Short mmCIF file of C-alpha atoms in Angstrom, two decimals:
data_model
loop_
_atom_site.label_atom_id
_atom_site.label_comp_id
_atom_site.label_asym_id
_atom_site.label_seq_id
_atom_site.Cartn_x
_atom_site.Cartn_y
_atom_site.Cartn_z
CA UNK A 1 -14.40 -6.56 31.34
CA UNK A 2 -13.97 -7.17 27.63
CA UNK A 3 -10.58 -7.21 26.11
CA UNK A 4 -10.51 -5.53 22.64
CA UNK A 5 -7.71 -6.20 20.01
CA UNK A 6 -5.91 -3.04 18.97
CA UNK A 7 -2.97 -2.64 16.45
CA UNK A 8 0.02 -1.81 18.64
CA UNK A 9 1.60 0.37 15.94
CA UNK A 10 -1.27 2.61 14.88
CA UNK A 11 -3.63 2.11 17.78
CA UNK A 12 -6.48 1.23 15.44
CA UNK A 13 -8.99 -1.60 16.25
CA UNK A 14 -8.50 -4.84 14.36
CA UNK A 15 -10.49 -7.99 13.50
CA UNK A 16 -9.30 -11.58 13.07
CA UNK A 17 -10.80 -11.81 9.57
CA UNK A 18 -10.82 -9.49 6.52
CA UNK A 19 -14.36 -7.95 6.03
CA UNK A 20 -14.90 -10.19 2.95
CA UNK A 21 -14.94 -13.18 5.22
CA UNK A 22 -17.18 -11.96 8.06
CA UNK A 23 -19.98 -14.23 6.98
CA UNK A 24 -18.04 -17.48 7.15
CA UNK A 25 -15.54 -19.38 9.29
CA UNK A 26 -12.44 -18.22 7.29
CA UNK A 27 -9.10 -18.68 9.04
CA UNK A 28 -5.77 -18.45 7.48
CA UNK A 29 -3.52 -16.00 5.78
CA UNK A 30 -2.91 -12.62 7.58
CA UNK A 31 -4.79 -13.07 10.80
CA UNK A 32 -5.49 -9.50 11.74
CA UNK A 33 -7.05 -6.68 9.81
CA UNK A 34 -7.66 -3.00 10.50
CA UNK A 35 -11.32 -2.16 10.65
CA UNK A 36 -10.87 1.40 9.39
CA UNK A 37 -9.70 0.38 5.87
CA UNK A 38 -9.67 -3.40 5.80
CA UNK A 39 -5.91 -3.49 5.52
CA UNK A 40 -3.58 -6.01 7.21
CA UNK A 41 -2.33 -5.20 10.74
CA UNK A 42 0.88 -2.96 10.68
CA UNK A 43 4.27 -4.56 10.62
CA UNK A 44 6.35 -4.63 13.78
CA UNK A 45 9.86 -3.12 14.13
CA UNK A 46 11.29 -6.48 12.87
CA UNK A 47 9.20 -6.34 9.73
CA UNK A 48 6.93 -9.22 10.76
CA UNK A 49 3.16 -8.71 11.30
CA UNK A 50 2.31 -7.40 14.67
CA UNK A 51 0.22 -9.21 17.21
CA UNK A 52 -2.67 -7.11 18.55
CA UNK A 53 -2.53 -5.52 21.95
CA UNK A 54 -5.57 -6.38 24.09
CA UNK A 55 -7.01 -3.22 25.87
CA UNK A 56 -9.96 -3.07 28.33
CA UNK A 57 -13.24 -1.79 27.09
CA UNK A 58 -13.64 1.47 29.05
CA UNK A 59 -17.47 1.35 29.15
CA UNK A 60 -18.31 1.16 32.90
CA UNK A 61 -20.43 -1.73 34.16
CA UNK A 62 -22.98 -1.23 36.89
CA UNK A 63 -21.58 -2.93 39.98
CA UNK A 64 -25.03 -4.29 40.82
CA UNK A 65 -24.88 -6.44 37.72
CA UNK A 66 -21.64 -8.29 38.49
CA UNK A 67 -23.29 -11.35 39.80
CA UNK A 68 -25.57 -11.50 36.75
CA UNK A 69 -22.62 -11.03 34.39
CA UNK A 70 -20.72 -13.85 36.08
CA UNK A 71 -23.74 -16.15 35.69
CA UNK A 72 -24.12 -15.30 32.04
CA UNK A 73 -20.49 -15.96 31.42
CA UNK A 74 -20.89 -19.46 32.93
CA UNK A 75 -24.21 -20.09 31.27
CA UNK A 76 -23.02 -19.25 27.79
CA UNK A 77 -19.44 -20.44 28.03
CA UNK A 78 -17.88 -21.46 24.76
CA UNK A 79 -17.14 -24.94 26.07
CA UNK A 80 -20.60 -25.33 27.66
CA UNK A 81 -23.35 -27.49 26.33
CA UNK A 82 -25.27 -26.62 23.12
CA UNK A 83 -29.03 -27.30 23.01
CA UNK A 84 -32.14 -25.56 21.60
CA UNK A 85 -33.23 -24.39 25.03
CA UNK A 86 -29.90 -22.64 25.78
CA UNK A 87 -30.05 -20.90 22.30
CA UNK A 88 -33.57 -19.80 23.07
CA UNK A 89 -32.45 -18.38 26.38
CA UNK A 90 -29.75 -16.46 24.68
CA UNK A 91 -32.04 -15.05 21.95
CA UNK A 92 -34.65 -14.07 24.57
CA UNK A 93 -32.10 -12.23 26.70
CA UNK A 94 -30.76 -10.41 23.63
CA UNK A 95 -34.19 -9.19 22.64
CA UNK A 96 -34.98 -7.95 26.14
CA UNK A 97 -31.57 -6.14 26.44
CA UNK A 98 -32.16 -4.68 22.92
CA UNK A 99 -35.38 -3.01 24.21
CA UNK A 100 -33.46 -1.44 27.05
CA UNK A 101 -30.75 -0.29 24.80
CA UNK A 102 -33.34 1.40 22.55
CA UNK A 103 -34.59 3.31 25.59
CA UNK A 104 -31.14 4.05 26.97
CA UNK A 105 -30.10 5.71 23.71
CA UNK A 106 -33.18 7.84 23.35
CA UNK A 107 -33.09 11.72 23.33
CA UNK A 108 -33.76 12.00 27.05
CA UNK A 109 -31.81 9.07 28.63
CA UNK A 110 -28.81 9.12 26.34
CA UNK A 111 -27.42 12.13 28.13
CA UNK A 112 -27.30 10.03 31.22
CA UNK A 113 -26.12 6.73 29.83
CA UNK A 114 -23.61 8.09 27.37
CA UNK A 115 -22.24 11.22 28.95
CA UNK A 116 -18.75 11.29 27.27
CA UNK A 117 -17.39 10.69 23.76
CA UNK A 118 -15.58 7.67 25.24
CA UNK A 119 -18.83 6.07 26.19
CA UNK A 120 -20.28 6.71 22.79
CA UNK A 121 -17.15 5.30 21.10
CA UNK A 122 -17.48 2.23 23.25
CA UNK A 123 -21.08 1.68 22.26
CA UNK A 124 -20.28 2.00 18.61
CA UNK A 125 -17.70 -0.64 19.12
CA UNK A 126 -20.25 -2.96 20.62
CA UNK A 127 -22.64 -2.29 17.78
CA UNK A 128 -19.93 -3.11 15.36
CA UNK A 129 -19.05 -6.45 16.98
CA UNK A 130 -22.71 -7.39 17.42
CA UNK A 131 -23.49 -6.67 13.72
CA UNK A 132 -20.55 -8.67 12.62
CA UNK A 133 -21.73 -11.60 14.67
CA UNK A 134 -25.23 -11.35 13.29
CA UNK A 135 -23.87 -11.38 9.77
CA UNK A 136 -22.14 -14.66 10.51
CA UNK A 137 -25.24 -16.11 12.24
CA UNK A 138 -27.48 -15.30 9.18
CA UNK A 139 -25.02 -16.94 6.76
CA UNK A 140 -24.31 -20.06 8.81
CA UNK A 141 -27.98 -20.59 9.75
CA UNK A 142 -28.96 -20.70 6.10
CA UNK A 143 -26.12 -23.04 5.28
CA UNK A 144 -27.08 -25.36 8.15
CA UNK A 145 -30.82 -25.44 7.02
CA UNK A 146 -29.81 -26.34 3.49
CA UNK A 147 -27.55 -29.08 4.78
CA UNK A 148 -30.38 -30.48 6.89
CA UNK A 149 -32.75 -30.43 3.86
CA UNK A 150 -30.19 -32.11 1.67
CA UNK A 151 -29.63 -34.93 4.23
CA UNK A 152 -33.32 -35.57 4.44
CA UNK A 153 -33.57 -35.53 0.61
CA UNK A 154 -30.82 -38.05 0.30
CA UNK A 155 -32.56 -40.22 2.91
CA UNK A 156 -35.92 -40.16 1.19
CA UNK A 157 -34.95 -39.66 -2.44
CA UNK A 158 -37.86 -37.17 -2.50
CA UNK A 159 -38.76 -33.65 -1.86
CA UNK A 160 -36.89 -31.69 -4.55
CA UNK A 161 -39.51 -28.84 -4.04
CA UNK A 162 -38.49 -28.58 -0.38
CA UNK A 163 -34.80 -28.43 -1.40
CA UNK A 164 -35.63 -25.56 -3.80
CA UNK A 165 -37.52 -23.72 -1.10
CA UNK A 166 -34.74 -24.21 1.43
CA UNK A 167 -32.19 -23.03 -1.14
CA UNK A 168 -34.27 -19.80 -1.59
CA UNK A 169 -34.25 -19.33 2.16
CA UNK A 170 -30.48 -19.79 2.27
CA UNK A 171 -30.08 -17.21 -0.51
CA UNK A 172 -32.18 -14.65 1.37
CA UNK A 173 -30.24 -15.21 4.54
CA UNK A 174 -27.02 -14.88 2.68
CA UNK A 175 -28.27 -11.56 1.26
CA UNK A 176 -29.10 -10.42 4.81
CA UNK A 177 -25.74 -11.60 5.99
CA UNK A 178 -23.99 -9.56 3.23
CA UNK A 179 -25.95 -6.45 4.07
CA UNK A 180 -25.13 -6.86 7.72
CA UNK A 181 -21.43 -7.38 6.87
CA UNK A 182 -21.55 -4.05 4.93
CA UNK A 183 -23.25 -2.42 7.89
CA UNK A 184 -20.55 -3.80 10.22
CA UNK A 185 -17.81 -2.59 8.02
CA UNK A 186 -19.29 0.95 8.06
CA UNK A 187 -19.76 0.77 11.85
CA UNK A 188 -16.13 -0.30 12.17
CA UNK A 189 -15.01 2.75 10.34
CA UNK A 190 -17.22 4.84 12.51
CA UNK A 191 -15.75 3.15 15.66
CA UNK A 192 -12.25 3.98 14.49
CA UNK A 193 -13.13 7.62 14.02
CA UNK A 194 -15.11 7.80 17.31
CA UNK A 195 -12.10 6.52 19.27
CA UNK A 196 -10.04 9.37 17.77
CA UNK A 197 -12.68 11.88 18.88
CA UNK A 198 -12.74 10.34 22.35
CA UNK A 199 -8.97 10.44 22.62
CA UNK A 200 -8.97 14.16 21.57
CA UNK A 201 -11.66 14.92 24.13
CA UNK A 202 -9.78 12.99 26.78
CA UNK A 203 -6.55 15.01 26.19
CA UNK A 204 -8.53 18.31 26.08
CA UNK A 205 -10.48 17.79 29.20
CA UNK A 206 -10.05 20.04 32.28
CA UNK A 207 -7.90 18.32 34.90
CA UNK A 208 -9.45 17.52 38.26
CA UNK A 209 -7.90 18.17 41.67
CA UNK A 210 -6.75 14.52 41.70
CA UNK A 211 -4.68 15.07 38.56
CA UNK A 212 -6.92 13.37 36.10
CA UNK A 213 -9.62 14.40 33.80
CA UNK A 214 -12.33 12.55 35.62
CA UNK A 215 -12.21 9.53 33.42
CA UNK A 216 -10.69 6.21 34.30
CA UNK A 217 -7.43 6.03 32.53
CA UNK A 218 -7.03 2.93 30.43
CA UNK A 219 -4.41 4.02 27.95
CA UNK A 220 -6.80 3.50 25.10
CA UNK A 221 -10.38 4.32 24.44
CA UNK A 222 -11.59 1.15 22.76
#
Protein backbone atom coordinates (compact mmCIF):
# COMPACT_ATOMS: atom_id res chain seq x y z
CA UNK A 1 0.00 0.00 0.00
CA UNK A 2 1.29 3.45 -0.91
CA UNK A 3 2.52 5.77 1.84
CA UNK A 4 1.51 9.41 1.30
CA UNK A 5 3.32 12.41 2.85
CA UNK A 6 1.03 14.58 4.97
CA UNK A 7 1.86 17.69 7.02
CA UNK A 8 1.65 16.53 10.67
CA UNK A 9 0.51 19.98 11.84
CA UNK A 10 -2.36 20.85 9.48
CA UNK A 11 -2.99 17.39 7.96
CA UNK A 12 -2.62 18.71 4.41
CA UNK A 13 -0.86 16.69 1.65
CA UNK A 14 2.65 17.88 0.82
CA UNK A 15 5.17 17.44 -2.01
CA UNK A 16 8.96 17.35 -1.87
CA UNK A 17 9.27 20.23 -4.36
CA UNK A 18 7.56 23.59 -4.82
CA UNK A 19 5.15 23.62 -7.77
CA UNK A 20 7.52 25.85 -9.75
CA UNK A 21 10.05 23.01 -9.87
CA UNK A 22 7.81 20.06 -10.76
CA UNK A 23 9.29 19.85 -14.25
CA UNK A 24 12.91 19.48 -13.16
CA UNK A 25 15.07 17.66 -10.66
CA UNK A 26 15.20 20.51 -8.13
CA UNK A 27 16.37 19.56 -4.68
CA UNK A 28 17.36 21.92 -1.92
CA UNK A 29 15.95 24.67 0.24
CA UNK A 30 12.74 23.89 2.09
CA UNK A 31 12.10 20.23 1.23
CA UNK A 32 8.32 19.97 1.75
CA UNK A 33 5.53 22.14 0.38
CA UNK A 34 1.75 22.14 0.89
CA UNK A 35 -0.17 21.25 -2.27
CA UNK A 36 -3.16 23.41 -1.34
CA UNK A 37 -1.33 26.76 -1.56
CA UNK A 38 2.29 25.93 -2.46
CA UNK A 39 3.52 27.14 0.95
CA UNK A 40 6.31 25.51 2.99
CA UNK A 41 5.34 22.74 5.40
CA UNK A 42 4.22 24.00 8.82
CA UNK A 43 6.70 24.52 11.61
CA UNK A 44 6.88 21.99 14.44
CA UNK A 45 6.53 22.88 18.12
CA UNK A 46 10.25 23.70 18.34
CA UNK A 47 9.97 26.18 15.47
CA UNK A 48 11.81 23.97 12.97
CA UNK A 49 10.25 22.75 9.73
CA UNK A 50 8.22 19.61 10.28
CA UNK A 51 8.91 16.31 8.63
CA UNK A 52 5.87 14.83 6.87
CA UNK A 53 3.90 12.00 8.40
CA UNK A 54 3.43 9.01 6.11
CA UNK A 55 -0.12 7.70 5.97
CA UNK A 56 -1.47 4.75 4.03
CA UNK A 57 -3.54 5.40 0.92
CA UNK A 58 -7.00 4.11 1.92
CA UNK A 59 -8.05 3.11 -1.61
CA UNK A 60 -8.65 -0.65 -1.35
CA UNK A 61 -6.76 -3.05 -3.60
CA UNK A 62 -8.39 -6.16 -5.05
CA UNK A 63 -6.83 -9.10 -3.22
CA UNK A 64 -6.66 -11.05 -6.50
CA UNK A 65 -4.14 -8.52 -7.81
CA UNK A 66 -1.63 -8.85 -4.95
CA UNK A 67 0.64 -11.20 -6.90
CA UNK A 68 0.57 -8.91 -9.94
CA UNK A 69 1.35 -5.85 -7.81
CA UNK A 70 4.30 -7.62 -6.22
CA UNK A 71 5.64 -8.56 -9.65
CA UNK A 72 5.25 -4.99 -10.89
CA UNK A 73 7.12 -3.69 -7.85
CA UNK A 74 10.03 -6.00 -8.60
CA UNK A 75 9.95 -5.41 -12.36
CA UNK A 76 10.00 -1.62 -12.08
CA UNK A 77 12.13 -1.25 -8.97
CA UNK A 78 14.02 2.03 -8.76
CA UNK A 79 17.34 0.19 -8.50
CA UNK A 80 16.46 -2.22 -11.32
CA UNK A 81 17.87 -2.22 -14.85
CA UNK A 82 17.05 0.56 -17.31
CA UNK A 83 16.54 -0.34 -20.96
CA UNK A 84 14.18 0.59 -23.83
CA UNK A 85 12.25 -2.69 -23.55
CA UNK A 86 11.45 -2.10 -19.90
CA UNK A 87 10.34 1.46 -20.58
CA UNK A 88 8.16 0.14 -23.41
CA UNK A 89 6.59 -2.37 -21.02
CA UNK A 90 5.82 0.39 -18.52
CA UNK A 91 4.25 2.64 -21.15
CA UNK A 92 2.14 -0.21 -22.55
CA UNK A 93 0.92 -1.21 -19.09
CA UNK A 94 0.03 2.41 -18.30
CA UNK A 95 -1.98 2.76 -21.53
CA UNK A 96 -3.95 -0.44 -20.88
CA UNK A 97 -4.69 0.58 -17.30
CA UNK A 98 -5.73 4.06 -18.48
CA UNK A 99 -8.40 2.44 -20.68
CA UNK A 100 -9.77 0.52 -17.72
CA UNK A 101 -9.70 3.64 -15.55
CA UNK A 102 -11.72 5.47 -18.21
CA UNK A 103 -14.35 2.72 -18.05
CA UNK A 104 -14.31 2.45 -14.26
CA UNK A 105 -15.05 6.16 -13.80
CA UNK A 106 -17.92 6.20 -16.30
CA UNK A 107 -21.50 7.13 -15.34
CA UNK A 108 -22.54 3.52 -14.70
CA UNK A 109 -19.49 1.87 -13.16
CA UNK A 110 -18.29 4.79 -11.03
CA UNK A 111 -20.99 4.07 -8.45
CA UNK A 112 -19.45 0.64 -7.97
CA UNK A 113 -15.78 1.56 -8.14
CA UNK A 114 -15.95 4.85 -6.21
CA UNK A 115 -18.76 4.36 -3.68
CA UNK A 116 -17.53 6.80 -1.00
CA UNK A 117 -16.01 10.31 -0.86
CA UNK A 118 -12.84 8.72 0.53
CA UNK A 119 -12.48 6.62 -2.61
CA UNK A 120 -12.99 9.69 -4.81
CA UNK A 121 -10.45 11.68 -2.79
CA UNK A 122 -7.94 8.86 -3.14
CA UNK A 123 -8.41 8.76 -6.92
CA UNK A 124 -7.90 12.52 -7.17
CA UNK A 125 -4.64 12.09 -5.26
CA UNK A 126 -3.49 9.46 -7.71
CA UNK A 127 -4.42 11.71 -10.64
CA UNK A 128 -2.45 14.56 -9.10
CA UNK A 129 0.69 12.48 -8.59
CA UNK A 130 0.45 10.93 -12.07
CA UNK A 131 0.06 14.34 -13.71
CA UNK A 132 3.00 15.71 -11.74
CA UNK A 133 5.10 12.77 -12.91
CA UNK A 134 4.04 13.28 -16.55
CA UNK A 135 5.05 16.94 -16.36
CA UNK A 136 8.54 15.94 -15.29
CA UNK A 137 8.73 13.22 -17.98
CA UNK A 138 7.81 15.69 -20.74
CA UNK A 139 10.41 18.24 -19.63
CA UNK A 140 13.23 15.78 -19.11
CA UNK A 141 12.52 13.88 -22.34
CA UNK A 142 12.83 17.09 -24.35
CA UNK A 143 16.04 18.04 -22.58
CA UNK A 144 17.46 14.56 -23.16
CA UNK A 145 16.65 14.65 -26.88
CA UNK A 146 18.34 18.04 -27.25
CA UNK A 147 21.40 16.75 -25.43
CA UNK A 148 21.57 13.76 -27.78
CA UNK A 149 21.29 16.01 -30.84
CA UNK A 150 23.99 18.38 -29.54
CA UNK A 151 26.39 15.50 -28.93
CA UNK A 152 25.82 14.21 -32.46
CA UNK A 153 26.31 17.74 -33.83
CA UNK A 154 29.61 18.17 -32.01
CA UNK A 155 30.78 14.79 -33.31
CA UNK A 156 29.93 15.58 -36.93
CA UNK A 157 30.28 19.39 -36.95
CA UNK A 158 27.17 19.31 -39.12
CA UNK A 159 23.41 19.25 -38.89
CA UNK A 160 22.46 22.68 -37.55
CA UNK A 161 18.97 22.22 -39.03
CA UNK A 162 18.55 19.07 -36.95
CA UNK A 163 19.60 20.98 -33.83
CA UNK A 164 17.02 23.67 -34.60
CA UNK A 165 14.27 21.07 -35.15
CA UNK A 166 15.15 19.26 -31.93
CA UNK A 167 15.20 22.55 -30.03
CA UNK A 168 11.67 23.21 -31.31
CA UNK A 169 10.61 19.77 -30.08
CA UNK A 170 12.13 20.48 -26.67
CA UNK A 171 10.27 23.80 -26.53
CA UNK A 172 6.94 22.11 -27.34
CA UNK A 173 7.56 19.43 -24.72
CA UNK A 174 8.46 22.11 -22.18
CA UNK A 175 5.18 23.88 -22.96
CA UNK A 176 3.35 20.59 -22.43
CA UNK A 177 5.26 20.07 -19.18
CA UNK A 178 4.29 23.53 -17.95
CA UNK A 179 0.62 22.93 -18.76
CA UNK A 180 0.72 19.56 -17.02
CA UNK A 181 2.37 21.15 -13.98
CA UNK A 182 -0.45 23.71 -13.84
CA UNK A 183 -2.97 20.86 -14.10
CA UNK A 184 -1.18 18.99 -11.33
CA UNK A 185 -1.25 22.08 -9.13
CA UNK A 186 -5.01 22.44 -9.66
CA UNK A 187 -5.66 18.76 -8.95
CA UNK A 188 -3.48 19.06 -5.84
CA UNK A 189 -5.77 21.79 -4.52
CA UNK A 190 -8.77 19.62 -5.44
CA UNK A 191 -7.22 16.68 -3.59
CA UNK A 192 -6.76 18.78 -0.47
CA UNK A 193 -10.42 19.85 -0.58
CA UNK A 194 -11.64 16.32 -1.38
CA UNK A 195 -9.82 14.98 1.67
CA UNK A 196 -11.76 17.46 3.83
CA UNK A 197 -15.05 16.33 2.28
CA UNK A 198 -14.09 12.70 2.88
CA UNK A 199 -13.15 13.42 6.49
CA UNK A 200 -16.47 15.21 7.09
CA UNK A 201 -18.38 12.32 5.50
CA UNK A 202 -16.40 9.87 7.61
CA UNK A 203 -17.32 11.69 10.84
CA UNK A 204 -20.94 12.06 9.84
CA UNK A 205 -21.51 8.45 8.75
CA UNK A 206 -23.91 6.25 10.70
CA UNK A 207 -22.11 3.83 13.02
CA UNK A 208 -22.33 0.12 12.34
CA UNK A 209 -22.96 -2.56 15.01
CA UNK A 210 -19.22 -3.10 15.19
CA UNK A 211 -18.69 0.48 16.34
CA UNK A 212 -17.29 1.88 13.09
CA UNK A 213 -18.79 3.64 10.14
CA UNK A 214 -18.11 0.79 7.77
CA UNK A 215 -14.85 2.19 6.46
CA UNK A 216 -11.42 0.99 7.31
CA UNK A 217 -10.05 3.50 9.82
CA UNK A 218 -6.65 4.80 8.83
CA UNK A 219 -6.55 8.04 10.80
CA UNK A 220 -6.30 10.05 7.57
CA UNK A 221 -8.05 9.97 4.22
CA UNK A 222 -5.17 10.53 1.83
